[in-house]
């Protein structure tokens, strides 16, 4: 599976990003270490944002804004293992002036391994204090809200 053949459609309400499990992602038993799922989800959210025209560096440099995880609920359902090809999905459930809630899933061959709800806060890149999401991004995010569960 190459990322070129799996480029996600940013117009779809549910964005999916492919990844593979490597040695560095696993524990001694070859099972994905629980904290590594957070990295998989972070990368997918970053790529979702990039697909909509807002890379992390551009947000920081041009808009003085960064996003930080504020809260997370995760259900670990089945383990991923070494060499598994995974799909990490992202859907925006809610966007408010200074925060957003995403729903995410990690699947292997269509089988649900993990589902999560992730709340992120918009912060000033200079002092990491809460701030409003820039107007153009806010309007775009509001248009991308979905009722994904």
PDB file of N, CA, C and O in Angstrom, residues 68-72 99 118-121:
ATOM      1  N   UNK A  68      -3.877  21.914  20.363  1.00  0.00           N
ATOM      2  CA  UNK A  68      -3.370  20.978  21.365  1.00  0.00           C
ATOM      3  C   UNK A  68      -4.521  20.108  21.848  1.00  0.00           C
ATOM      4  O   UNK A  68      -5.653  20.589  21.996  1.00  0.00           O
ATOM      5  N   UNK A  69      -4.232  18.849  22.093  1.00  0.00           N
ATOM      6  CA  UNK A  69      -5.252  17.949  22.619  1.00  0.00           C
ATOM      7  C   UNK A  69      -5.595  18.378  24.035  1.00  0.00           C
ATOM      8  O   UNK A  69      -4.718  18.572  24.872  1.00  0.00           O
ATOM      9  N   UNK A  70      -6.876  18.535  24.278  1.00  0.00           N
ATOM     10  CA  UNK A  70      -7.375  18.942  25.597  1.00  0.00           C
ATOM     11  C   UNK A  70      -7.938  17.743  26.358  1.00  0.00           C
ATOM     12  O   UNK A  70      -7.766  17.611  27.550  1.00  0.00           O
ATOM     13  N   UNK A  71      -8.630  16.858  25.627  1.00  0.00           N
ATOM     14  CA  UNK A  71      -9.242  15.687  26.260  1.00  0.00           C
ATOM     15  C   UNK A  71      -9.391  14.595  25.213  1.00  0.00           C
ATOM     16  O   UNK A  71      -9.482  14.875  24.019  1.00  0.00           O
ATOM     17  N   UNK A  72      -9.428  13.349  25.717  1.00  0.00           N
ATOM     18  CA  UNK A  72      -9.529  12.219  24.809  1.00  0.00           C
ATOM     19  C   UNK A  72     -10.250  11.069  25.506  1.00  0.00           C
ATOM     20  O   UNK A  72     -10.012  10.809  26.680  1.00  0.00           O
ATOM     21  N   UNK A  99     -12.323  25.571  19.924  1.00  0.00           N
ATOM     22  CA  UNK A  99     -12.070  24.138  20.108  1.00  0.00           C
ATOM     23  C   UNK A  99     -12.801  23.342  19.031  1.00  0.00           C
ATOM     24  O   UNK A  99     -13.670  23.864  18.339  1.00  0.00           O
ATOM     25  N   UNK A 118     -11.719  12.999  20.334  1.00  0.00           N
ATOM     26  CA  UNK A 118     -10.584  13.855  20.679  1.00  0.00           C
ATOM     27  C   UNK A 118     -11.027  15.315  20.629  1.00  0.00           C
ATOM     28  O   UNK A 118     -11.503  15.779  19.606  1.00  0.00           O
ATOM     29  N   UNK A 119     -10.869  16.015  21.748  1.00  0.00           N
ATOM     30  CA  UNK A 119     -11.158  17.455  21.801  1.00  0.00           C
ATOM     31  C   UNK A 119      -9.834  18.200  21.731  1.00  0.00           C
ATOM     32  O   UNK A 119      -8.921  17.919  22.507  1.00  0.00           O
ATOM     33  N   UNK A 120      -9.738  19.117  20.765  1.00  0.00           N
ATOM     34  CA  UNK A 120      -8.537  19.946  20.643  1.00  0.00           C
ATOM     35  C   UNK A 120      -8.906  21.395  20.925  1.00  0.00           C
ATOM     36  O   UNK A 120     -10.030  21.832  20.659  1.00  0.00           O
ATOM     37  N   UNK A 121      -7.942  22.126  21.468  1.00  0.00           N
ATOM     38  CA  UNK A 121      -8.113  23.547  21.760  1.00  0.00           C
ATOM     39  C   UNK A 121      -7.218  24.357  20.842  1.00  0.00           C
ATOM     40  O   UNK A 121      -6.092  23.948  20.549  1.00  0.00           O
TER      41      UNK A 121
END
